[in-house]
Amino acid sequence: VFKYAVPEQGQISISLYNMLGKEIAKLYNGSQVPGYHSIIWDASKYSSGTYFVKMIAGKFVSTQKIFLDK
């Protein structure tokens, strides 16, 4: 589960990337209202390892490294 906050209404894009920088999943792409939100990632078809979650909201860009351990 990924939790995040949106300060103002606008377009939000949240994507998952592998270690090679290839986008492997688009977790969310659309407009959201201000507030706290969460996304559930079904990781059952992915192998253990390091991934990156990138969120773009207007001019704000955030990338976080995550580790999937099965």
PDB file of N, CA, C and O in Angstrom:
ATOM      1  N   VAL A   1       0.851  -1.174   0.000  1.00  0.00           N
ATOM      2  CA  VAL A   1       0.000   0.000   0.000  1.00  0.00           C
ATOM      3  C   VAL A   1       0.897   1.237   0.000  1.00  0.00           C
ATOM      4  O   VAL A   1       1.809   1.361   0.802  1.00  0.00           O
ATOM      5  N   PHE A   2       0.633   2.146  -0.926  1.00  0.00           N
ATOM      6  CA  PHE A   2       1.341   3.410  -0.999  1.00  0.00           C
ATOM      7  C   PHE A   2       0.404   4.505  -0.506  1.00  0.00           C
ATOM      8  O   PHE A   2      -0.718   4.625  -0.987  1.00  0.00           O
ATOM      9  N   LYS A   3       0.873   5.298   0.455  1.00  0.00           N
ATOM     10  CA  LYS A   3       0.078   6.397   0.991  1.00  0.00           C
ATOM     11  C   LYS A   3       0.738   7.708   0.593  1.00  0.00           C
ATOM     12  O   LYS A   3       1.963   7.827   0.613  1.00  0.00           O
ATOM     13  N   TYR A   4      -0.095   8.691   0.235  1.00  0.00           N
ATOM     14  CA  TYR A   4       0.431   9.977  -0.183  1.00  0.00           C
ATOM     15  C   TYR A   4      -0.613  11.061   0.054  1.00  0.00           C
ATOM     16  O   TYR A   4      -1.788  10.778   0.244  1.00  0.00           O
ATOM     17  N   ALA A   5      -0.148  12.306   0.054  1.00  0.00           N
ATOM     18  CA  ALA A   5      -1.030  13.453   0.272  1.00  0.00           C
ATOM     19  C   ALA A   5      -1.025  14.333  -0.967  1.00  0.00           C
ATOM     20  O   ALA A   5       0.002  14.504  -1.616  1.00  0.00           O
ATOM     21  N   VAL A   6      -2.173  14.907  -1.265  1.00  0.00           N
ATOM     22  CA  VAL A   6      -2.331  15.824  -2.388  1.00  0.00           C
ATOM     23  C   VAL A   6      -2.760  17.175  -1.806  1.00  0.00           C
ATOM     24  O   VAL A   6      -3.827  17.266  -1.203  1.00  0.00           O
ATOM     25  N   PRO A   7      -1.924  18.230  -1.961  1.00  0.00           N
ATOM     26  CA  PRO A   7      -2.248  19.520  -1.351  1.00  0.00           C
ATOM     27  C   PRO A   7      -3.345  20.299  -2.083  1.00  0.00           C
ATOM     28  O   PRO A   7      -4.056  21.082  -1.466  1.00  0.00           O
ATOM     29  N   GLU A   8      -3.476  20.105  -3.394  1.00  0.00           N
ATOM     30  CA  GLU A   8      -4.506  20.812  -4.159  1.00  0.00           C
ATOM     31  C   GLU A   8      -4.956  19.933  -5.320  1.00  0.00           C
ATOM     32  O   GLU A   8      -4.220  19.065  -5.772  1.00  0.00           O
ATOM     33  N   GLN A   9      -6.175  20.156  -5.771  1.00  0.00           N
ATOM     34  CA  GLN A   9      -6.706  19.334  -6.855  1.00  0.00           C
ATOM     35  C   GLN A   9      -5.881  19.515  -8.119  1.00  0.00           C
ATOM     36  O   GLN A   9      -5.456  20.615  -8.449  1.00  0.00           O
ATOM     37  N   GLY A  10      -5.642  18.406  -8.804  1.00  0.00           N
ATOM     38  CA  GLY A  10      -4.871  18.474 -10.040  1.00  0.00           C
ATOM     39  C   GLY A  10      -4.560  17.083 -10.560  1.00  0.00           C
ATOM     40  O   GLY A  10      -4.976  16.075  -9.984  1.00  0.00           O
ATOM     41  N   GLN A  11      -3.820  17.055 -11.655  1.00  0.00           N
ATOM     42  CA  GLN A  11      -3.430  15.794 -12.273  1.00  0.00           C
ATOM     43  C   GLN A  11      -2.325  15.134 -11.458  1.00  0.00           C
ATOM     44  O   GLN A  11      -1.353  15.786 -11.082  1.00  0.00           O
ATOM     45  N   ILE A  12      -2.488  13.838 -11.219  1.00  0.00           N
ATOM     46  CA  ILE A  12      -1.516  13.051 -10.465  1.00  0.00           C
ATOM     47  C   ILE A  12      -1.127  11.851 -11.315  1.00  0.00           C
ATOM     48  O   ILE A  12      -1.977  11.192 -11.912  1.00  0.00           O
ATOM     49  N   SER A  13       0.168  11.566 -11.346  1.00  0.00           N
ATOM     50  CA  SER A  13       0.666  10.380 -12.036  1.00  0.00           C
ATOM     51  C   SER A  13       1.582   9.640 -11.075  1.00  0.00           C
ATOM     52  O   SER A  13       2.519  10.233 -10.526  1.00  0.00           O
ATOM     53  N   ILE A  14       1.317   8.357 -10.857  1.00  0.00           N
ATOM     54  CA  ILE A  14       2.155   7.535  -9.994  1.00  0.00           C
ATOM     55  C   ILE A  14       2.525   6.285 -10.775  1.00  0.00           C
ATOM     56  O   ILE A  14       1.647   5.539 -11.221  1.00  0.00           O
ATOM     57  N   SER A  15       3.832   6.079 -10.958  1.00  0.00           N
ATOM     58  CA  SER A  15       4.321   4.959 -11.755  1.00  0.00           C
ATOM     59  C   SER A  15       5.366   4.176 -10.985  1.00  0.00           C
ATOM     60  O   SER A  15       6.032   4.704 -10.099  1.00  0.00           O
ATOM     61  N   LEU A  16       5.516   2.912 -11.384  1.00  0.00           N
ATOM     62  CA  LEU A  16       6.488   2.013 -10.773  1.00  0.00           C
ATOM     63  C   LEU A  16       7.549   1.672 -11.816  1.00  0.00           C
ATOM     64  O   LEU A  16       7.215   1.354 -12.959  1.00  0.00           O
ATOM     65  N   TYR A  17       8.818   1.757 -11.415  1.00  0.00           N
ATOM     66  CA  TYR A  17       9.945   1.501 -12.319  1.00  0.00           C
ATOM     67  C   TYR A  17      10.838   0.411 -11.751  1.00  0.00           C
ATOM     68  O   TYR A  17      10.975   0.284 -10.525  1.00  0.00           O
ATOM     69  N   ASN A  18      11.471  -0.343 -12.652  1.00  0.00           N
ATOM     70  CA  ASN A  18      12.444  -1.340 -12.204  1.00  0.00           C
ATOM     71  C   ASN A  18      13.819  -0.690 -12.075  1.00  0.00           C
ATOM     72  O   ASN A  18      13.974   0.516 -12.325  1.00  0.00           O
ATOM     73  N   MET A  19      14.832  -1.472 -11.736  1.00  0.00           N
ATOM     74  CA  MET A  19      16.184  -0.953 -11.528  1.00  0.00           C
ATOM     75  C   MET A  19      16.798  -0.395 -12.815  1.00  0.00           C
ATOM     76  O   MET A  19      17.725   0.405 -12.758  1.00  0.00           O
ATOM     77  N   LEU A  20      16.306  -0.815 -13.955  1.00  0.00           N
ATOM     78  CA  LEU A  20      16.840  -0.333 -15.234  1.00  0.00           C
ATOM     79  C   LEU A  20      16.175   0.965 -15.680  1.00  0.00           C
ATOM     80  O   LEU A  20      16.507   1.519 -16.722  1.00  0.00           O
ATOM     81  N   GLY A  21      15.200   1.433 -14.898  1.00  0.00           N
ATOM     82  CA  GLY A  21      14.502   2.667 -15.229  1.00  0.00           C
ATOM     83  C   GLY A  21      13.323   2.478 -16.155  1.00  0.00           C
ATOM     84  O   GLY A  21      12.745   3.454 -16.634  1.00  0.00           O
ATOM     85  N   LYS A  22      12.941   1.231 -16.394  1.00  0.00           N
ATOM     86  CA  LYS A  22      11.799   0.938 -17.262  1.00  0.00           C
ATOM     87  C   LYS A  22      10.503   1.007 -16.452  1.00  0.00           C
ATOM     88  O   LYS A  22      10.394   0.395 -15.386  1.00  0.00           O
ATOM     89  N   GLU A  23       9.514   1.744 -16.969  1.00  0.00           N
ATOM     90  CA  GLU A  23       8.213   1.795 -16.295  1.00  0.00           C
ATOM     91  C   GLU A  23       7.542   0.436 -16.439  1.00  0.00           C
ATOM     92  O   GLU A  23       7.344  -0.057 -17.542  1.00  0.00           O
ATOM     93  N   ILE A  24       7.201  -0.168 -15.305  1.00  0.00           N
ATOM     94  CA  ILE A  24       6.596  -1.499 -15.346  1.00  0.00           C
ATOM     95  C   ILE A  24       5.130  -1.488 -14.932  1.00  0.00           C
ATOM     96  O   ILE A  24       4.419  -2.459 -15.149  1.00  0.00           O
ATOM     97  N   ALA A  25       4.674  -0.390 -14.334  1.00  0.00           N
ATOM     98  CA  ALA A  25       3.259  -0.292 -13.954  1.00  0.00           C
ATOM     99  C   ALA A  25       2.879   1.163 -13.766  1.00  0.00           C
ATOM    100  O   ALA A  25       3.651   1.955 -13.227  1.00  0.00           O
ATOM    101  N   LYS A  26       1.688   1.498 -14.235  1.00  0.00           N
ATOM    102  CA  LYS A  26       1.112   2.821 -13.991  1.00  0.00           C
ATOM    103  C   LYS A  26       0.097   2.600 -12.873  1.00  0.00           C
ATOM    104  O   LYS A  26      -0.922   1.950 -13.065  1.00  0.00           O
ATOM    105  N   LEU A  27       0.402   3.088 -11.669  1.00  0.00           N
ATOM    106  CA  LEU A  27      -0.447   2.847 -10.516  1.00  0.00           C
ATOM    107  C   LEU A  27      -1.637   3.804 -10.463  1.00  0.00           C
ATOM    108  O   LEU A  27      -2.703   3.440  -9.982  1.00  0.00           O
ATOM    109  N   TYR A  28      -1.432   5.026 -10.944  1.00  0.00           N
ATOM    110  CA  TYR A  28      -2.529   5.986 -10.979  1.00  0.00           C
ATOM    111  C   TYR A  28      -2.203   7.063 -12.001  1.00  0.00           C
ATOM    112  O   TYR A  28      -1.061   7.513 -12.102  1.00  0.00           O
ATOM    113  N   ASN A  29      -3.219   7.505 -12.723  1.00  0.00           N
ATOM    114  CA  ASN A  29      -3.062   8.613 -13.656  1.00  0.00           C
ATOM    115  C   ASN A  29      -4.417   9.296 -13.804  1.00  0.00           C
ATOM    116  O   ASN A  29      -5.313   8.758 -14.420  1.00  0.00           O
ATOM    117  N   GLY A  30      -4.557  10.449 -13.186  1.00  0.00           N
ATOM    118  CA  GLY A  30      -5.829  11.155 -13.255  1.00  0.00           C
ATOM    119  C   GLY A  30      -5.866  12.304 -12.277  1.00  0.00           C
ATOM    120  O   GLY A  30      -4.873  12.641 -11.646  1.00  0.00           O
ATOM    121  N   SER A  31      -7.029  12.888 -12.141  1.00  0.00           N
ATOM    122  CA  SER A  31      -7.224  14.015 -11.244  1.00  0.00           C
ATOM    123  C   SER A  31      -7.620  13.511  -9.854  1.00  0.00           C
ATOM    124  O   SER A  31      -8.332  12.513  -9.736  1.00  0.00           O
ATOM    125  N   GLN A  32      -7.126  14.191  -8.834  1.00  0.00           N
ATOM    126  CA  GLN A  32      -7.503  13.853  -7.458  1.00  0.00           C
ATOM    127  C   GLN A  32      -7.767  15.112  -6.664  1.00  0.00           C
ATOM    128  O   GLN A  32      -7.165  16.154  -6.918  1.00  0.00           O
ATOM    129  N   VAL A  33      -8.652  14.991  -5.700  1.00  0.00           N
ATOM    130  CA  VAL A  33      -8.977  16.097  -4.805  1.00  0.00           C
ATOM    131  C   VAL A  33      -7.937  16.159  -3.685  1.00  0.00           C
ATOM    132  O   VAL A  33      -7.255  15.179  -3.414  1.00  0.00           O
ATOM    133  N   PRO A  34      -7.818  17.315  -3.036  1.00  0.00           N
ATOM    134  CA  PRO A  34      -6.871  17.428  -1.922  1.00  0.00           C
ATOM    135  C   PRO A  34      -7.191  16.435  -0.811  1.00  0.00           C
ATOM    136  O   PRO A  34      -8.352  16.094  -0.585  1.00  0.00           O
ATOM    137  N   GLY A  35      -6.143  15.972  -0.136  1.00  0.00           N
ATOM    138  CA  GLY A  35      -6.320  15.065   0.992  1.00  0.00           C
ATOM    139  C   GLY A  35      -5.342  13.912   0.938  1.00  0.00           C
ATOM    140  O   GLY A  35      -4.409  13.894   0.136  1.00  0.00           O
ATOM    141  N   TYR A  36      -5.570  12.948   1.815  1.00  0.00           N
ATOM    142  CA  TYR A  36      -4.712  11.769   1.913  1.00  0.00           C
ATOM    143  C   TYR A  36      -5.326  10.638   1.101  1.00  0.00           C
ATOM    144  O   TYR A  36      -6.535  10.418   1.150  1.00  0.00           O
ATOM    145  N   HIS A  37      -4.490   9.944   0.362  1.00  0.00           N
ATOM    146  CA  HIS A  37      -4.942   8.866  -0.508  1.00  0.00           C
ATOM    147  C   HIS A  37      -4.012   7.671  -0.357  1.00  0.00           C
ATOM    148  O   HIS A  37      -2.903   7.799   0.163  1.00  0.00           O
ATOM    149  N   SER A  38      -4.453   6.524  -0.850  1.00  0.00           N
ATOM    150  CA  SER A  38      -3.600   5.339  -0.857  1.00  0.00           C
ATOM    151  C   SER A  38      -3.906   4.504  -2.096  1.00  0.00           C
ATOM    152  O   SER A  38      -5.000   4.565  -2.653  1.00  0.00           O
ATOM    153  N   ILE A  39      -2.897   3.757  -2.517  1.00  0.00           N
ATOM    154  CA  ILE A  39      -3.005   2.868  -3.676  1.00  0.00           C
ATOM    155  C   ILE A  39      -2.498   1.502  -3.252  1.00  0.00           C
ATOM    156  O   ILE A  39      -1.458   1.402  -2.578  1.00  0.00           O
ATOM    157  N   ILE A  40      -3.201   0.475  -3.648  1.00  0.00           N
ATOM    158  CA  ILE A  40      -2.758  -0.886  -3.378  1.00  0.00           C
ATOM    159  C   ILE A  40      -2.088  -1.425  -4.630  1.00  0.00           C
ATOM    160  O   ILE A  40      -2.676  -1.409  -5.718  1.00  0.00           O
ATOM    161  N   TRP A  41      -0.848  -1.881  -4.487  1.00  0.00           N
ATOM    162  CA  TRP A  41      -0.092  -2.463  -5.591  1.00  0.00           C
ATOM    163  C   TRP A  41      -0.131  -3.978  -5.451  1.00  0.00           C
ATOM    164  O   TRP A  41       0.328  -4.527  -4.457  1.00  0.00           O
ATOM    165  N   ASP A  42      -0.679  -4.657  -6.446  1.00  0.00           N
ATOM    166  CA  ASP A  42      -0.686  -6.115  -6.459  1.00  0.00           C
ATOM    167  C   ASP A  42       0.665  -6.575  -6.990  1.00  0.00           C
ATOM    168  O   ASP A  42       0.898  -6.605  -8.199  1.00  0.00           O
ATOM    169  N   ALA A  43       1.560  -6.924  -6.092  1.00  0.00           N
ATOM    170  CA  ALA A  43       2.932  -7.290  -6.457  1.00  0.00           C
ATOM    171  C   ALA A  43       3.098  -8.789  -6.695  1.00  0.00           C
ATOM    172  O   ALA A  43       4.224  -9.270  -6.795  1.00  0.00           O
ATOM    173  N   SER A  44       2.011  -9.524  -6.825  1.00  0.00           N
ATOM    174  CA  SER A  44       2.094 -10.984  -6.952  1.00  0.00           C
ATOM    175  C   SER A  44       2.847 -11.438  -8.197  1.00  0.00           C
ATOM    176  O   SER A  44       3.461 -12.503  -8.183  1.00  0.00           O
ATOM    177  N   LYS A  45       2.831 -10.645  -9.262  1.00  0.00           N
ATOM    178  CA  LYS A  45       3.507 -11.071 -10.490  1.00  0.00           C
ATOM    179  C   LYS A  45       4.916 -10.490 -10.636  1.00  0.00           C
ATOM    180  O   LYS A  45       5.553 -10.659 -11.665  1.00  0.00           O
ATOM    181  N   TYR A  46       5.395  -9.823  -9.608  1.00  0.00           N
ATOM    182  CA  TYR A  46       6.723  -9.224  -9.650  1.00  0.00           C
ATOM    183  C   TYR A  46       7.669  -9.984  -8.739  1.00  0.00           C
ATOM    184  O   TYR A  46       7.268 -10.524  -7.711  1.00  0.00           O
ATOM    185  N   SER A  47       8.944 -10.003  -9.113  1.00  0.00           N
ATOM    186  CA  SER A  47       9.942 -10.711  -8.308  1.00  0.00           C
ATOM    187  C   SER A  47      10.461  -9.799  -7.198  1.00  0.00           C
ATOM    188  O   SER A  47      10.317  -8.576  -7.254  1.00  0.00           O
ATOM    189  N   SER A  48      11.075 -10.421  -6.210  1.00  0.00           N
ATOM    190  CA  SER A  48      11.701  -9.663  -5.134  1.00  0.00           C
ATOM    191  C   SER A  48      12.775  -8.767  -5.715  1.00  0.00           C
ATOM    192  O   SER A  48      13.439  -9.121  -6.695  1.00  0.00           O
ATOM    193  N   GLY A  49      12.955  -7.617  -5.126  1.00  0.00           N
ATOM    194  CA  GLY A  49      13.994  -6.713  -5.600  1.00  0.00           C
ATOM    195  C   GLY A  49      13.668  -5.274  -5.304  1.00  0.00           C
ATOM    196  O   GLY A  49      12.709  -4.956  -4.609  1.00  0.00           O
ATOM    197  N   THR A  50      14.473  -4.400  -5.859  1.00  0.00           N
ATOM    198  CA  THR A  50      14.341  -2.969  -5.655  1.00  0.00           C
ATOM    199  C   THR A  50      13.552  -2.348  -6.800  1.00  0.00           C
ATOM    200  O   THR A  50      13.793  -2.658  -7.969  1.00  0.00           O
ATOM    201  N   TYR A  51      12.630  -1.475  -6.445  1.00  0.00           N
ATOM    202  CA  TYR A  51      11.801  -0.765  -7.412  1.00  0.00           C
ATOM    203  C   TYR A  51      11.760   0.704  -7.010  1.00  0.00           C
ATOM    204  O   TYR A  51      12.125   1.064  -5.893  1.00  0.00           O
ATOM    205  N   PHE A  52      11.289   1.532  -7.933  1.00  0.00           N
ATOM    206  CA  PHE A  52      11.158   2.958  -7.667  1.00  0.00           C
ATOM    207  C   PHE A  52       9.722   3.389  -7.955  1.00  0.00           C
ATOM    208  O   PHE A  52       9.142   2.982  -8.957  1.00  0.00           O
ATOM    209  N   VAL A  53       9.171   4.194  -7.059  1.00  0.00           N
ATOM    210  CA  VAL A  53       7.834   4.753  -7.237  1.00  0.00           C
ATOM    211  C   VAL A  53       8.008   6.245  -7.484  1.00  0.00           C
ATOM    212  O   VAL A  53       8.631   6.949  -6.687  1.00  0.00           O
ATOM    213  N   LYS A  54       7.461   6.712  -8.615  1.00  0.00           N
ATOM    214  CA  LYS A  54       7.594   8.119  -8.979  1.00  0.00           C
ATOM    215  C   LYS A  54       6.210   8.748  -9.028  1.00  0.00           C
ATOM    216  O   LYS A  54       5.317   8.245  -9.694  1.00  0.00           O
ATOM    217  N   MET A  55       6.069   9.859  -8.298  1.00  0.00           N
ATOM    218  CA  MET A  55       4.811  10.601  -8.276  1.00  0.00           C
ATOM    219  C   MET A  55       5.053  11.979  -8.870  1.00  0.00           C
ATOM    220  O   MET A  55       5.998  12.673  -8.484  1.00  0.00           O
ATOM    221  N   ILE A  56       4.195  12.362  -9.822  1.00  0.00           N
ATOM    222  CA  ILE A  56       4.244  13.689 -10.426  1.00  0.00           C
ATOM    223  C   ILE A  56       2.901  14.360 -10.177  1.00  0.00           C
ATOM    224  O   ILE A  56       1.858  13.804 -10.519  1.00  0.00           O
ATOM    225  N   ALA A  57       2.946  15.516  -9.546  1.00  0.00           N
ATOM    226  CA  ALA A  57       1.739  16.299  -9.260  1.00  0.00           C
ATOM    227  C   ALA A  57       2.044  17.752  -9.591  1.00  0.00           C
ATOM    228  O   ALA A  57       2.666  18.450  -8.791  1.00  0.00           O
ATOM    229  N   GLY A  58       1.667  18.177 -10.787  1.00  0.00           N
ATOM    230  CA  GLY A  58       2.000  19.529 -11.219  1.00  0.00           C
ATOM    231  C   GLY A  58       3.501  19.678 -11.360  1.00  0.00           C
ATOM    232  O   GLY A  58       4.149  18.911 -12.069  1.00  0.00           O
ATOM    233  N   LYS A  59       4.088  20.623 -10.636  1.00  0.00           N
ATOM    234  CA  LYS A  59       5.541  20.825 -10.660  1.00  0.00           C
ATOM    235  C   LYS A  59       6.266  19.950  -9.642  1.00  0.00           C
ATOM    236  O   LYS A  59       7.491  19.889  -9.637  1.00  0.00           O
ATOM    237  N   PHE A  60       5.513  19.296  -8.770  1.00  0.00           N
ATOM    238  CA  PHE A  60       6.099  18.450  -7.732  1.00  0.00           C
ATOM    239  C   PHE A  60       6.421  17.072  -8.300  1.00  0.00           C
ATOM    240  O   PHE A  60       5.575  16.434  -8.925  1.00  0.00           O
ATOM    241  N   VAL A  61       7.663  16.616  -8.084  1.00  0.00           N
ATOM    242  CA  VAL A  61       8.088  15.284  -8.509  1.00  0.00           C
ATOM    243  C   VAL A  61       8.797  14.628  -7.338  1.00  0.00           C
ATOM    244  O   VAL A  61       9.690  15.212  -6.729  1.00  0.00           O
ATOM    245  N   SER A  62       8.397  13.410  -7.006  1.00  0.00           N
ATOM    246  CA  SER A  62       9.006  12.668  -5.911  1.00  0.00           C
ATOM    247  C   SER A  62       9.265  11.231  -6.367  1.00  0.00           C
ATOM    248  O   SER A  62       8.407  10.602  -6.966  1.00  0.00           O
ATOM    249  N   THR A  63      10.469  10.751  -6.087  1.00  0.00           N
ATOM    250  CA  THR A  63      10.835   9.368  -6.402  1.00  0.00           C
ATOM    251  C   THR A  63      11.297   8.704  -5.120  1.00  0.00           C
ATOM    252  O   THR A  63      12.157   9.255  -4.416  1.00  0.00           O
ATOM    253  N   GLN A  64      10.746   7.524  -4.825  1.00  0.00           N
ATOM    254  CA  GLN A  64      11.147   6.787  -3.637  1.00  0.00           C
ATOM    255  C   GLN A  64      11.534   5.371  -4.014  1.00  0.00           C
ATOM    256  O   GLN A  64      10.900   4.753  -4.863  1.00  0.00           O
ATOM    257  N   LYS A  65      12.585   4.883  -3.370  1.00  0.00           N
ATOM    258  CA  LYS A  65      13.042   3.533  -3.587  1.00  0.00           C
ATOM    259  C   LYS A  65      12.317   2.606  -2.624  1.00  0.00           C
ATOM    260  O   LYS A  65      12.179   2.924  -1.433  1.00  0.00           O
ATOM    261  N   ILE A  66      11.837   1.474  -3.145  1.00  0.00           N
ATOM    262  CA  ILE A  66      11.167   0.484  -2.290  1.00  0.00           C
ATOM    263  C   ILE A  66      11.806  -0.876  -2.547  1.00  0.00           C
ATOM    264  O   ILE A  66      12.416  -1.104  -3.588  1.00  0.00           O
ATOM    265  N   PHE A  67      11.669  -1.760  -1.587  1.00  0.00           N
ATOM    266  CA  PHE A  67      12.192  -3.115  -1.739  1.00  0.00           C
ATOM    267  C   PHE A  67      11.047  -4.096  -1.547  1.00  0.00           C
ATOM    268  O   PHE A  67      10.342  -4.049  -0.540  1.00  0.00           O
ATOM    269  N   LEU A  68      10.864  -4.965  -2.514  1.00  0.00           N
ATOM    270  CA  LEU A  68       9.842  -6.015  -2.442  1.00  0.00           C
ATOM    271  C   LEU A  68      10.508  -7.299  -2.011  1.00  0.00           C
ATOM    272  O   LEU A  68      11.452  -7.776  -2.650  1.00  0.00           O
ATOM    273  N   ASP A  69      10.061  -7.859  -0.908  1.00  0.00           N
ATOM    274  CA  ASP A  69      10.613  -9.099  -0.360  1.00  0.00           C
ATOM    275  C   ASP A  69       9.508 -10.127  -0.269  1.00  0.00           C
ATOM    276  O   ASP A  69       8.513  -9.920   0.418  1.00  0.00           O
ATOM    277  N   LYS A  70       9.661 -11.206  -0.988  1.00  0.00           N
ATOM    278  CA  LYS A  70       8.632 -12.268  -0.986  1.00  0.00           C
ATOM    279  C   LYS A  70       9.103 -13.451  -0.178  1.00  0.00           C
ATOM    280  O   LYS A  70      10.222 -13.759  -0.073  1.00  0.00           O
TER     281      LYS A  70
END
